[in-house]
PDB file of C-alpha atoms in Angstrom:
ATOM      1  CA  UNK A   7       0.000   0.000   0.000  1.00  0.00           C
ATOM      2  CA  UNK A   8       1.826   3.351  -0.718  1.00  0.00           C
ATOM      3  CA  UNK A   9       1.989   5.615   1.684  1.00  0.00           C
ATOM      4  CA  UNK A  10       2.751   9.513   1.341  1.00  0.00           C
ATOM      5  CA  UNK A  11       5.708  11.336   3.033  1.00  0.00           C
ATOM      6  CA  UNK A  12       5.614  15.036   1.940  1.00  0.00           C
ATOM      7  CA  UNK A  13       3.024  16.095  -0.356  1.00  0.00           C
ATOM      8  CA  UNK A  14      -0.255  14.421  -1.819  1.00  0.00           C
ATOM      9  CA  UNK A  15      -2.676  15.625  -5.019  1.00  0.00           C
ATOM     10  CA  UNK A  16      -6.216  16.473  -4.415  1.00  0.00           C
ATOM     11  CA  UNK A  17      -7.152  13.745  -6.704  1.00  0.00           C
ATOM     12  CA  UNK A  18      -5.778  11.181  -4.561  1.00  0.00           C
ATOM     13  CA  UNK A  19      -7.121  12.459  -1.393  1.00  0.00           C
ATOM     14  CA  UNK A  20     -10.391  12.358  -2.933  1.00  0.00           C
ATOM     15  CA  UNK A  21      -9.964   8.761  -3.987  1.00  0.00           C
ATOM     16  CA  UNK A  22      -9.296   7.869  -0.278  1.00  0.00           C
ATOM     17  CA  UNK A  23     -11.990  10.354   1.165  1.00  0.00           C
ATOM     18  CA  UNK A  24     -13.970   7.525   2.812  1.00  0.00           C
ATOM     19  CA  UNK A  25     -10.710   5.070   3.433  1.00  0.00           C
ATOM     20  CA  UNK A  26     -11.249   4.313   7.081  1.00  0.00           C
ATOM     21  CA  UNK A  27      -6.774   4.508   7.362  1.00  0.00           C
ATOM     22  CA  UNK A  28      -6.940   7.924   6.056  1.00  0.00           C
ATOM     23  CA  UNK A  29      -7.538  10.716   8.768  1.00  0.00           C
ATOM     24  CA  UNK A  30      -7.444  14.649   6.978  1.00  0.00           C
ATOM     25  CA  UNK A  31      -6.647  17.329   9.268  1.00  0.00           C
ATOM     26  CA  UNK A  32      -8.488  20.414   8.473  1.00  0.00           C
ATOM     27  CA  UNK A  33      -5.511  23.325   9.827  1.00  0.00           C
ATOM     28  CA  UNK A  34      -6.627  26.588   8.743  1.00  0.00           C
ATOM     29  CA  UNK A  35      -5.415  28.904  11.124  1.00  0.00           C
ATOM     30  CA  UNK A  36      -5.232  32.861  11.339  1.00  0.00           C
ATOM     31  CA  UNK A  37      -2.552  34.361  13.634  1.00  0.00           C
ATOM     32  CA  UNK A  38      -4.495  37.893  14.315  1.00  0.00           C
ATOM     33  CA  UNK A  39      -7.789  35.734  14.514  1.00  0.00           C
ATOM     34  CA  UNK A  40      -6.995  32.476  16.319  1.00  0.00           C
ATOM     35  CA  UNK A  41     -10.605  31.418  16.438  1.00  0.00           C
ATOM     36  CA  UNK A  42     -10.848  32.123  12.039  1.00  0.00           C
ATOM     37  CA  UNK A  43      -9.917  28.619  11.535  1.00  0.00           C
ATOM     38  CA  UNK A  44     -12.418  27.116  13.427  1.00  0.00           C
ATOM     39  CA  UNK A  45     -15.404  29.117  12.575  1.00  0.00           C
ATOM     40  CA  UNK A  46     -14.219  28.566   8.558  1.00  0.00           C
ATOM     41  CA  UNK A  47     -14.088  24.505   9.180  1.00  0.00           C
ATOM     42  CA  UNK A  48     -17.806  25.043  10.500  1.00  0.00           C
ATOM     43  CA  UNK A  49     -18.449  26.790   7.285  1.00  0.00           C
ATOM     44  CA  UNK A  50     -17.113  24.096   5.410  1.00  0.00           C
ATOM     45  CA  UNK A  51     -14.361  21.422   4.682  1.00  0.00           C
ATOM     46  CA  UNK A  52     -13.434  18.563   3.128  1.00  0.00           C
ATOM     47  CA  UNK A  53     -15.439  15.098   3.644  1.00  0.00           C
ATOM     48  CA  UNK A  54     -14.545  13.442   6.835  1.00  0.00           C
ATOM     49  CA  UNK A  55     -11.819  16.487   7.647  1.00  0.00           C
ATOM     50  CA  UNK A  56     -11.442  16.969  11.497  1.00  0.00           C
ATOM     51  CA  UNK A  57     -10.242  20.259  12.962  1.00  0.00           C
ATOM     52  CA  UNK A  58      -6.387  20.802  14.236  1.00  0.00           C
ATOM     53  CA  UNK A  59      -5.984  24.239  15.930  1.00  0.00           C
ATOM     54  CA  UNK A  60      -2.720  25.705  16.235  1.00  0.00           C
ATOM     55  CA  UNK A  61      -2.881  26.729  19.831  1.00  0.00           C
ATOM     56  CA  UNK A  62      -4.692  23.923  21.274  1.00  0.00           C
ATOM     57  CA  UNK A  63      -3.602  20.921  19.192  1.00  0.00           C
ATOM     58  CA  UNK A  64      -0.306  21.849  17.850  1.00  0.00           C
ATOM     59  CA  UNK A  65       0.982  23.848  20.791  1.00  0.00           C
ATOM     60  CA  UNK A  66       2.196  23.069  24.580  1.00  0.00           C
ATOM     61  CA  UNK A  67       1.443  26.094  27.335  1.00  0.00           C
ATOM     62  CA  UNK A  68       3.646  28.981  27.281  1.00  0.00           C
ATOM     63  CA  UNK A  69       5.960  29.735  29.952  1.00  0.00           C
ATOM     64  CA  UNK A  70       7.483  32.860  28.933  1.00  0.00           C
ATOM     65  CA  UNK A  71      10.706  31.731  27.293  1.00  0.00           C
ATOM     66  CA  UNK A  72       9.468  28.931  25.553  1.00  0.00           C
ATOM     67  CA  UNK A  73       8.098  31.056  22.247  1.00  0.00           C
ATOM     68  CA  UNK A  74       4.506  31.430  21.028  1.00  0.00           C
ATOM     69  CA  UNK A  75       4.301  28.216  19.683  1.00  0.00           C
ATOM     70  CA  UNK A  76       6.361  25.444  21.702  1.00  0.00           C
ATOM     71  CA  UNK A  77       5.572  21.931  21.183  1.00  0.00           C
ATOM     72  CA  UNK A  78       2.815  20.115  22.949  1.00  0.00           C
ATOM     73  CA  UNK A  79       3.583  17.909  25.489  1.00  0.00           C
ATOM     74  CA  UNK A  80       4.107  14.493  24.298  1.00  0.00           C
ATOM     75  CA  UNK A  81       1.392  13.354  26.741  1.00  0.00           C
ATOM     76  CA  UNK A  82      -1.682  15.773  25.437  1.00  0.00           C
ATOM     77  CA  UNK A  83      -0.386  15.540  21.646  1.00  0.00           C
ATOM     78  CA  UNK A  84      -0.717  11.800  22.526  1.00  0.00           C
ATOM     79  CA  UNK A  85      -4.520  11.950  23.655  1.00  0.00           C
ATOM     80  CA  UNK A  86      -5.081  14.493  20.603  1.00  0.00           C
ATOM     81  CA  UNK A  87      -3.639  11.361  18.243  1.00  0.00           C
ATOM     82  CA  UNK A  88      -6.196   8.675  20.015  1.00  0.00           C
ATOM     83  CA  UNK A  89      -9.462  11.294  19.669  1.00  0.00           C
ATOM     84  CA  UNK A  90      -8.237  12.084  15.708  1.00  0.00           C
ATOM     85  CA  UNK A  91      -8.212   7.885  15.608  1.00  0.00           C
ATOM     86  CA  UNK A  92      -4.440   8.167  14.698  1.00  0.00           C
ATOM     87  CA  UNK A  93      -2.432   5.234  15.166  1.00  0.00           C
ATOM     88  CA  UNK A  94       0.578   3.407  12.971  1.00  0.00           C
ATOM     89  CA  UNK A  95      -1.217   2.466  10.331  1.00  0.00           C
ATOM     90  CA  UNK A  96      -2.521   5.716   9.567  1.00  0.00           C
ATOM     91  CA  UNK A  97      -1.951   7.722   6.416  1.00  0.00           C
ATOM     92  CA  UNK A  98      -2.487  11.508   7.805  1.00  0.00           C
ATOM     93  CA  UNK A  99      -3.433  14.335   4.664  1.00  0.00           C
ATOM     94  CA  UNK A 100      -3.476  17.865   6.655  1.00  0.00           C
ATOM     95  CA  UNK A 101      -4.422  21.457   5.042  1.00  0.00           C
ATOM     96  CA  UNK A 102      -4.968  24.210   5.441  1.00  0.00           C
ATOM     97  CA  UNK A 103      -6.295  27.338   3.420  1.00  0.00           C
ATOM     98  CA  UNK A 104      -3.750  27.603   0.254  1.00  0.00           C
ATOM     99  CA  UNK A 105       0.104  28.097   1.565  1.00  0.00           C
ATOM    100  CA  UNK A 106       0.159  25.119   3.740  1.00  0.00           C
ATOM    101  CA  UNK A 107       1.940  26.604   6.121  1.00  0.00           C
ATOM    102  CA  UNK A 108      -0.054  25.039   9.157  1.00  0.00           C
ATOM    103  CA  UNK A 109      -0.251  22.138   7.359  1.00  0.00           C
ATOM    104  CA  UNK A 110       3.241  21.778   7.704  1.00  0.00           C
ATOM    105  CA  UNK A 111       3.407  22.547  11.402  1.00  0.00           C
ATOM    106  CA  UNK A 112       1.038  19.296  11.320  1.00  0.00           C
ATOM    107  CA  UNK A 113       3.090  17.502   9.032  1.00  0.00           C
ATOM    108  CA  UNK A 114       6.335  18.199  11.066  1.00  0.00           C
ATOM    109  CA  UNK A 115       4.605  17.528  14.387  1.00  0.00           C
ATOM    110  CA  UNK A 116       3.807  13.987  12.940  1.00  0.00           C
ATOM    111  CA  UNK A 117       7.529  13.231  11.314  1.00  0.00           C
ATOM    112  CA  UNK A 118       9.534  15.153  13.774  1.00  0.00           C
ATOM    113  CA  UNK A 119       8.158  15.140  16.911  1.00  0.00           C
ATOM    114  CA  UNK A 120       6.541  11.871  16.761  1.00  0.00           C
ATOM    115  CA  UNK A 121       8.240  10.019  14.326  1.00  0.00           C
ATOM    116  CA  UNK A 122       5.391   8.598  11.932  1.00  0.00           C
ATOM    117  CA  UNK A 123       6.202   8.778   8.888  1.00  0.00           C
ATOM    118  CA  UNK A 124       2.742   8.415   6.542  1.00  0.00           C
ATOM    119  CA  UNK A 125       1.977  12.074   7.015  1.00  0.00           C
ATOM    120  CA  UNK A 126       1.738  14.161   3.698  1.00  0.00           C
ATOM    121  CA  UNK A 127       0.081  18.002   3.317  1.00  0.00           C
ATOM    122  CA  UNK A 128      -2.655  18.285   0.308  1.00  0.00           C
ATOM    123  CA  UNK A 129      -0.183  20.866  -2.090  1.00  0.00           C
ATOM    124  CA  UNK A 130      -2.215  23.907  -2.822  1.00  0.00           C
ATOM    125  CA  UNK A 131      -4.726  23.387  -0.045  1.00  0.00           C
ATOM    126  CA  UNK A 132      -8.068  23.903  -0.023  1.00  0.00           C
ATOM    127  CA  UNK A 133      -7.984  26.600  -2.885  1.00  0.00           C
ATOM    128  CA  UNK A 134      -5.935  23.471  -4.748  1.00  0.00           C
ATOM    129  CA  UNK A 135      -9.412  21.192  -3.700  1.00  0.00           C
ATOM    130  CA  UNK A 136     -12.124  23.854  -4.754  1.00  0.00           C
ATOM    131  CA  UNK A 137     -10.350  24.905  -7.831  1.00  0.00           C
ATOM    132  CA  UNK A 138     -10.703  21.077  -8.973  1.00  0.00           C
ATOM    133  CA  UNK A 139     -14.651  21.721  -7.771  1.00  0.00           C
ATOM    134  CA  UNK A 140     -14.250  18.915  -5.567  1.00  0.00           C
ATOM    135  CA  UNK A 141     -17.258  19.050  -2.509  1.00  0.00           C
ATOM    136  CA  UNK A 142     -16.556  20.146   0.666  1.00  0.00           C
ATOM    137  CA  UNK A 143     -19.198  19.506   3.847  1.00  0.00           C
ATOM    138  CA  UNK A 144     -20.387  21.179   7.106  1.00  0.00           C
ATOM    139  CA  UNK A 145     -20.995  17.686   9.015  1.00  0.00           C
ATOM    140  CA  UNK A 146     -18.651  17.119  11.416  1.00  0.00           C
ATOM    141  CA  UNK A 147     -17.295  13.449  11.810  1.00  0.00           C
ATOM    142  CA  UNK A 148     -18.175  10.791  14.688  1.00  0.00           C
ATOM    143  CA  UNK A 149     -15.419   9.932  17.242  1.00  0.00           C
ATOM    144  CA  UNK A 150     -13.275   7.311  16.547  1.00  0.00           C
ATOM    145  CA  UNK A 151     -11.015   6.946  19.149  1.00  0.00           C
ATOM    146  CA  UNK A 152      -7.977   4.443  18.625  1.00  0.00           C
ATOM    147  CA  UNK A 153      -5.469   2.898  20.985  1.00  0.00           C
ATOM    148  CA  UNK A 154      -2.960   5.171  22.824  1.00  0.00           C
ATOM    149  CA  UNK A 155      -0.309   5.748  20.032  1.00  0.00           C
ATOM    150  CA  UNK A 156       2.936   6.666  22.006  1.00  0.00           C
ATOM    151  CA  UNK A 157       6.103   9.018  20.434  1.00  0.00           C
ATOM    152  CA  UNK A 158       9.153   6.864  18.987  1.00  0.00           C
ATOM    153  CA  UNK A 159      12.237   7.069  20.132  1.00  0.00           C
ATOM    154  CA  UNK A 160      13.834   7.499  16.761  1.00  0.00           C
ATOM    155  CA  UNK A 161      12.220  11.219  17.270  1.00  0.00           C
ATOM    156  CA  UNK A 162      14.404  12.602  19.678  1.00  0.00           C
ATOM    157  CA  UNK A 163      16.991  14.868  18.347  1.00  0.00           C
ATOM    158  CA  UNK A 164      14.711  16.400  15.284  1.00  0.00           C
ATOM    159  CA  UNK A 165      14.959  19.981  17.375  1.00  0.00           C
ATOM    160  CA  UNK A 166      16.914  22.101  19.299  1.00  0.00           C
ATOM    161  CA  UNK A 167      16.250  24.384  22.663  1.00  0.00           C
ATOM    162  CA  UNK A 168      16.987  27.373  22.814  1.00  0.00           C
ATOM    163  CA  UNK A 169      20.109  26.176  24.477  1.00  0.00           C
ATOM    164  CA  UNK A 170      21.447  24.773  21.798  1.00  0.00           C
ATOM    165  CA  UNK A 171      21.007  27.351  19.712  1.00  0.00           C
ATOM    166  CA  UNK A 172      23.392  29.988  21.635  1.00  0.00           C
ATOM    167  CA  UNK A 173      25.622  27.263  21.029  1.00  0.00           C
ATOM    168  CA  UNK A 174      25.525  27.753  17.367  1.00  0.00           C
ATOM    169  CA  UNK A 175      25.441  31.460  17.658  1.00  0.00           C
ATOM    170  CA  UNK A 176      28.966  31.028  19.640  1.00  0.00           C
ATOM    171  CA  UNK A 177      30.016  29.072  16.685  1.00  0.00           C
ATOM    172  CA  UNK A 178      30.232  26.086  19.174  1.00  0.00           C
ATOM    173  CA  UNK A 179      29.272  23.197  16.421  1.00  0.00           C
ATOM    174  CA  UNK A 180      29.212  24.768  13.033  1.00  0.00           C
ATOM    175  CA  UNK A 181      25.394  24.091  12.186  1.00  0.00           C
ATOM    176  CA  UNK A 182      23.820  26.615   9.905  1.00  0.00           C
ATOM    177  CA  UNK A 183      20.730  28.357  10.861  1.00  0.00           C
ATOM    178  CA  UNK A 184      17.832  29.435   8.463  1.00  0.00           C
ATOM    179  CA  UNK A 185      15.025  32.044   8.959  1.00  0.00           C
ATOM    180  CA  UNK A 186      11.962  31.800   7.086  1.00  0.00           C
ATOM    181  CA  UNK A 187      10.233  34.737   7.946  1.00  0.00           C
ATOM    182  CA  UNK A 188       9.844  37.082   4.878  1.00  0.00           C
ATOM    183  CA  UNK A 189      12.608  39.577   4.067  1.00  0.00           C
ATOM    184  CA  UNK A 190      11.847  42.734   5.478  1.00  0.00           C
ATOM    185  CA  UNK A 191      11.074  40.768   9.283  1.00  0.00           C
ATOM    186  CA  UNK A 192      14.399  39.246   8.821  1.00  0.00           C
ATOM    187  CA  UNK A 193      16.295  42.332   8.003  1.00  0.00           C
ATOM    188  CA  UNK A 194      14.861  44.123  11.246  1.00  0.00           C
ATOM    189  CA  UNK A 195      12.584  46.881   9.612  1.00  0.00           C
ATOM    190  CA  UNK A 196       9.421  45.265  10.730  1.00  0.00           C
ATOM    191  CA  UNK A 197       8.051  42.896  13.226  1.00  0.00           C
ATOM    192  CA  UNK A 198       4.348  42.491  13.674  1.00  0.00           C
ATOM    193  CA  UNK A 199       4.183  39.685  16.578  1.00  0.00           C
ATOM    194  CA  UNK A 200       7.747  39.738  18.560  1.00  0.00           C
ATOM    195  CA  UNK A 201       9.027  42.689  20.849  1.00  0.00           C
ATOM    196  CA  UNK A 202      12.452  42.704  18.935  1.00  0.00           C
ATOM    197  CA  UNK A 203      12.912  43.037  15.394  1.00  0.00           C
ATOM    198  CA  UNK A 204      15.925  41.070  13.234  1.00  0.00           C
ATOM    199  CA  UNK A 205      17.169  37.984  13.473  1.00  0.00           C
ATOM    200  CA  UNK A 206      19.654  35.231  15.262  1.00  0.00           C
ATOM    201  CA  UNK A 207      23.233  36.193  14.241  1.00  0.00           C
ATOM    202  CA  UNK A 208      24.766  34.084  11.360  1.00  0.00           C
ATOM    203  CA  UNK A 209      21.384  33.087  10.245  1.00  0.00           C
ATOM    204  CA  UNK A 210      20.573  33.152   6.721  1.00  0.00           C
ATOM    205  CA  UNK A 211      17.068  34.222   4.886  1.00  0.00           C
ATOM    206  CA  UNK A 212      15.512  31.505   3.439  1.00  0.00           C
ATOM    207  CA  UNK A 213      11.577  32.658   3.109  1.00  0.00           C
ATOM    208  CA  UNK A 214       8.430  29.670   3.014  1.00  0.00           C
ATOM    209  CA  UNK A 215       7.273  31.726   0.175  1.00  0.00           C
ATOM    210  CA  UNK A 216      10.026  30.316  -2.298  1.00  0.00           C
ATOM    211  CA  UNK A 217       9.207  26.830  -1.889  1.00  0.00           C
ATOM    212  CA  UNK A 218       5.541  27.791  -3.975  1.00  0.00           C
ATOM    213  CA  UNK A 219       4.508  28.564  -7.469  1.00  0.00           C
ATOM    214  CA  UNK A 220       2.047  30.991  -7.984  1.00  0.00           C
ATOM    215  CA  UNK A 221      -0.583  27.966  -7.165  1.00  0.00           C
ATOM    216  CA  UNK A 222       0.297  27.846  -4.353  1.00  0.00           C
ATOM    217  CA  UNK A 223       1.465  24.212  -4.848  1.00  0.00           C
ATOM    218  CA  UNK A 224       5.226  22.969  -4.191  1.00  0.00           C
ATOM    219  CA  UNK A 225       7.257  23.679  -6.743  1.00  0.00           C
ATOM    220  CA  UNK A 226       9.495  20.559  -8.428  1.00  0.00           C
ATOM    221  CA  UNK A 227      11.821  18.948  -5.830  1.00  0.00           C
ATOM    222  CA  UNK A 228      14.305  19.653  -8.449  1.00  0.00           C
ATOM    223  CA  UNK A 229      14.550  23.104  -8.239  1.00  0.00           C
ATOM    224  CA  UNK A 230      13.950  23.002  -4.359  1.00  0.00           C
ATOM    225  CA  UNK A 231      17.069  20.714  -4.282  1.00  0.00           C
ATOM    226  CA  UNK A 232      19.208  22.983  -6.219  1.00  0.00           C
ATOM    227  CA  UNK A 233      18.117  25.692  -4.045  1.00  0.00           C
ATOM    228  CA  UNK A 234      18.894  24.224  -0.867  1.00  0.00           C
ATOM    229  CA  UNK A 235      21.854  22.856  -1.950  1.00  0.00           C
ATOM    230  CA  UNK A 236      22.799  26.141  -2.962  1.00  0.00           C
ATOM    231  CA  UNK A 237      22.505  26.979   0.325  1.00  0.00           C
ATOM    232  CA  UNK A 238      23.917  24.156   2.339  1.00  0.00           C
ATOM    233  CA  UNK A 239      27.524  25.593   0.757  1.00  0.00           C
ATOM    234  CA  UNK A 240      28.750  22.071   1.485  1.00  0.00           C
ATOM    235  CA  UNK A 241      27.295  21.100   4.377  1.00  0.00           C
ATOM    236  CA  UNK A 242      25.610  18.343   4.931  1.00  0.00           C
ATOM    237  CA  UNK A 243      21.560  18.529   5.152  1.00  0.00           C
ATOM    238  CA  UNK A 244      21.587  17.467   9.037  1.00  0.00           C
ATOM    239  CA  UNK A 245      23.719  20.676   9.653  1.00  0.00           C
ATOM    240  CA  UNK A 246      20.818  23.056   9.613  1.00  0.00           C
ATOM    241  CA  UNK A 247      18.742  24.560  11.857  1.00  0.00           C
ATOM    242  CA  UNK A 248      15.306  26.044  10.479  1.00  0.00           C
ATOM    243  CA  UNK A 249      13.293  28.720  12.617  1.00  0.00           C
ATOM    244  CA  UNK A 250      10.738  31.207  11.815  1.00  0.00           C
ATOM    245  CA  UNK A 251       8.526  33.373  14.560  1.00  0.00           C
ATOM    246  CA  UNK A 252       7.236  30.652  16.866  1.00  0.00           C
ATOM    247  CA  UNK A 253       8.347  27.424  14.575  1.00  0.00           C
ATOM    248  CA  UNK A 254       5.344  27.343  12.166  1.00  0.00           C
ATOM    249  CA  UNK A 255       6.449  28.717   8.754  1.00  0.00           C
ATOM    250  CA  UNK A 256       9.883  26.712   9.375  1.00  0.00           C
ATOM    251  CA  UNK A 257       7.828  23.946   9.300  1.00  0.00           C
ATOM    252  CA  UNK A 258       7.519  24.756   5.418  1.00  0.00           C
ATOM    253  CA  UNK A 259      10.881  24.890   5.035  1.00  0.00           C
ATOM    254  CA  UNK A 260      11.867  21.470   6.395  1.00  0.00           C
ATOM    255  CA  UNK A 261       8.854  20.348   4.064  1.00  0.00           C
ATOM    256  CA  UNK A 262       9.802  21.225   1.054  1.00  0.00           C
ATOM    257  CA  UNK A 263      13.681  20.289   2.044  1.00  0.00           C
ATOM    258  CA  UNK A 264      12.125  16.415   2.226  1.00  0.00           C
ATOM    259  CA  UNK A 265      10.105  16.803  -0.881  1.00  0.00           C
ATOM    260  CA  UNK A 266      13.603  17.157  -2.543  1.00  0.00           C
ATOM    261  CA  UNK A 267      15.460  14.359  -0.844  1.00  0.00           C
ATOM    262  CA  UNK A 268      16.935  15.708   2.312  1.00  0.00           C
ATOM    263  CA  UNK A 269      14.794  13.669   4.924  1.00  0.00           C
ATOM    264  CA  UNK A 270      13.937  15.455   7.557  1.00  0.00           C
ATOM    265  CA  UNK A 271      15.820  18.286   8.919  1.00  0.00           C
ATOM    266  CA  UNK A 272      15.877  20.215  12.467  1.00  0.00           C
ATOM    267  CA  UNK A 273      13.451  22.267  13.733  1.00  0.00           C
ATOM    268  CA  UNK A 274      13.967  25.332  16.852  1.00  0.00           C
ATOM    269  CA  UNK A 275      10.915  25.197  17.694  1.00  0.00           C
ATOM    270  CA  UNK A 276      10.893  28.475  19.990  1.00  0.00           C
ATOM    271  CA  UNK A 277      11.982  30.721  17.053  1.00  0.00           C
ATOM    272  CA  UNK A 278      12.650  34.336  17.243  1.00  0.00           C
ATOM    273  CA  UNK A 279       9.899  34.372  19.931  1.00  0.00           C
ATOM    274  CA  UNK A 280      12.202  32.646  22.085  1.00  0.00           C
ATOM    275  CA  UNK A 281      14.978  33.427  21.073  1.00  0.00           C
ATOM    276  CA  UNK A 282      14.210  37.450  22.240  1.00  0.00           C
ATOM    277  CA  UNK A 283      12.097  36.289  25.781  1.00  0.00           C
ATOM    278  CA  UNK A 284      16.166  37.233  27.043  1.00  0.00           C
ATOM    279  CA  UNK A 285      16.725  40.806  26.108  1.00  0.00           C
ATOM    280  CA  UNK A 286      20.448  39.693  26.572  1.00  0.00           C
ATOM    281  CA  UNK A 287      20.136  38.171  23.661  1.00  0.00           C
ATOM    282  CA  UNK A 288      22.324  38.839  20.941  1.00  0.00           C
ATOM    283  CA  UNK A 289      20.528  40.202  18.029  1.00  0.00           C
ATOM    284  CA  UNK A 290      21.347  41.017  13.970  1.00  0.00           C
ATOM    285  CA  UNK A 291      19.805  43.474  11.481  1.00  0.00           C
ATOM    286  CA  UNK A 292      19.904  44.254   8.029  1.00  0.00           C
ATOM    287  CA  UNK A 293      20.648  41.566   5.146  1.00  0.00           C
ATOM    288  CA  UNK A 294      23.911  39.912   5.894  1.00  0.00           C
ATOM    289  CA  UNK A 295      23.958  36.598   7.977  1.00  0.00           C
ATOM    290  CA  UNK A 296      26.346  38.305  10.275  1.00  0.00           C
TER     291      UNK A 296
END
C-alpha cells in the first residue's frame, strides 16, 4: 500500500476520502484571529476532515521563554492522536487554506516530533481542492477513538532548545541556521508579533514563500534541491537549523527540504519568539547573515 511522506494531489485524497486509514486534518489557522480557523471549518471542509488548531492541538502552554508556539507535550499531543483515531497504520493528509503553512506545522509535528512517517500536506490546499470543484461539507465526523499511540524514540533529536542554539550562535558546532520569515522581518525593519525586530546572528534568509509557485502548490523537488543545496555551501543537510517566529512557517521549510530528498531536517521550535524572551540576547539586522 503506498503511503505519502511530503506532499499528496487532491485527486488522490479524494480517492481515499472515505478510506477508514486515512484521517485529513483540516488546519486553517489565522494568527491575528486564532478562532478564524475554526469558525471557517464550521463553514465548510473537506469530507470526513477533522479540525487541528494551532494553539490547542499543535501547541504546549507557554511559559514565557518557551516562544509562542512550543511543542505540545508528548502526553496531550498523545490523547489528541487517540481522539483524531491516529495510530501506525494511519496515512495523515493535513491542510490548510492555500500556503500550507499550518499544514506543515502538522506535518512536522507527525515526522519530527513523533516520528510517523505516513503524514503528507494536500499541495495547494483547499484553494488546490475547490479549484478542482471537488465538494466540501459542514458535518462534522463521529469519534473514533484508537489505541494510545505513544512518540518513537527514533524522534528525539529532530529539534533544538533554545540552548542549543546559543551554542551555534557562539560558533560552538558549526550548524547553519535558516530564517523563514519574509525579508523585510528578517532584516529588522518590521516585526508584527515579537518585541524585537531582526534575526539570530549568522542566520541566513531563506523565506516559506520560495518553496511555492504561484498555485500555491510545491514547486518541483528539483529546483527546491538545487536551491537548498545552494545553500547548504557544502554542508551536509543534518547541519541546519530552520526557525521562523514561533516554529510554524519553518515547518515549510523542512517540508519542502524532504520533498527534494533531504529527509527530515531540524526544527527550533521556539523561534525568534524565544529566542528574544532574554533581552540579553544577541541580536542582527539588516541583510547579511552576520
Amino acid at each position: 500500500m503506498s503511503r505519502y511522506r511530503d506532499i499528496v494531489t487532491p485527486a488522490v485524497v479524494a480517492d481515499h476520502i472515505n478510506d477508514p486509514s486515512w484521517v485529513i486534518l483540516d488546519c486553517r489557522f489565522t494568527l491575528s484571529d486564532p478562532e478564524d480557523g475554526a469558525e471557517a471549518y464550521a463553514e465548510g471542509h473537506l469530507p470526513g476532515a477533522r479540525y487541528a488548531d494551532l494553539e490547542r492541538d499543535l501547541s504546549g502552554p507557554r511559559d514565557g521563554r518557551s516562544g509562542r508556539h512550543p511543542l505540545p507535550r508528548p502526553a496531550a499531543f498523545a490523547d489528541t492522536l487517540r481522539a483524531w483515531g491516529i495510530g501506525p497504520g494511519t496515512q495523515v493528509v493535513a491542510y490548510d487554506e492555500a500556503s500550507s503553512v499550518y499544514a506543515s506545522r502538522l506535518w512536522w509535528l507527525m515526522r519530527g516530533f513523533w516520528g510517523h512517517e505516513a503524514v503528507a500536506v494536500l499541495d495547494g490546499g483547499l484553494m488546490a481542492w475547490l479549484a478542482e470543484r471537488r465538494p466540501l461539507t459542514t458535518e462534522v465526523p463521529k469519534g473514533s477513538a484508537g489505541a494510545a499511540y505513544p512518540r518513537s524514540s527514533h524522534a528525539d533529536g529532530v529539534w533544538l532548545d533554545t540552548a542549543a542554539v546559543e551554542a551555534v550562535v557562539r560558533g560552538g558546532d558549526g550548524r547553519l541556521l535558516v530564517d523563514a520569515r519574509g525579508l523585510a522581518r528578517y532584516r529588522g525593519t518590521t516585526e508584527p508579533f515579537d518585541p524585537v525586530a531582526g534575526h539570530i546572528p549568522g542566520a541566513r534568509n531563506r523565506p516559506f514563500e520560495g518553496n511555492l509557485r504561484p498555485d500555491r502548490t510545491f514547486r518541483p523537488a528539483d529546483e527546491l534541491r538545487s536551491e537548498f543545496l545552494a545553500l547548504l555551501d557544502g554542508r551536509p543537510a543534518g547541519d541546519i537549523v530552520h526557525y521562523c517566529g514561533s516554529g510554524v512557517s519553518a515547518c515549510h521549510n523542512i517540508l519542502a527540504m524532504a520533498r527534494a530528498g533531504f529527509g527530515v531536517t531540524a526544527l527550533y521550535p521556539g523561534s525568534w519568539s524565544a529566542w528574544v524572551s532574554d533581552r540579553d540576547r544577541p541580536v542582527a539586522t539588516g541583510d547579511r547573515p552576520e
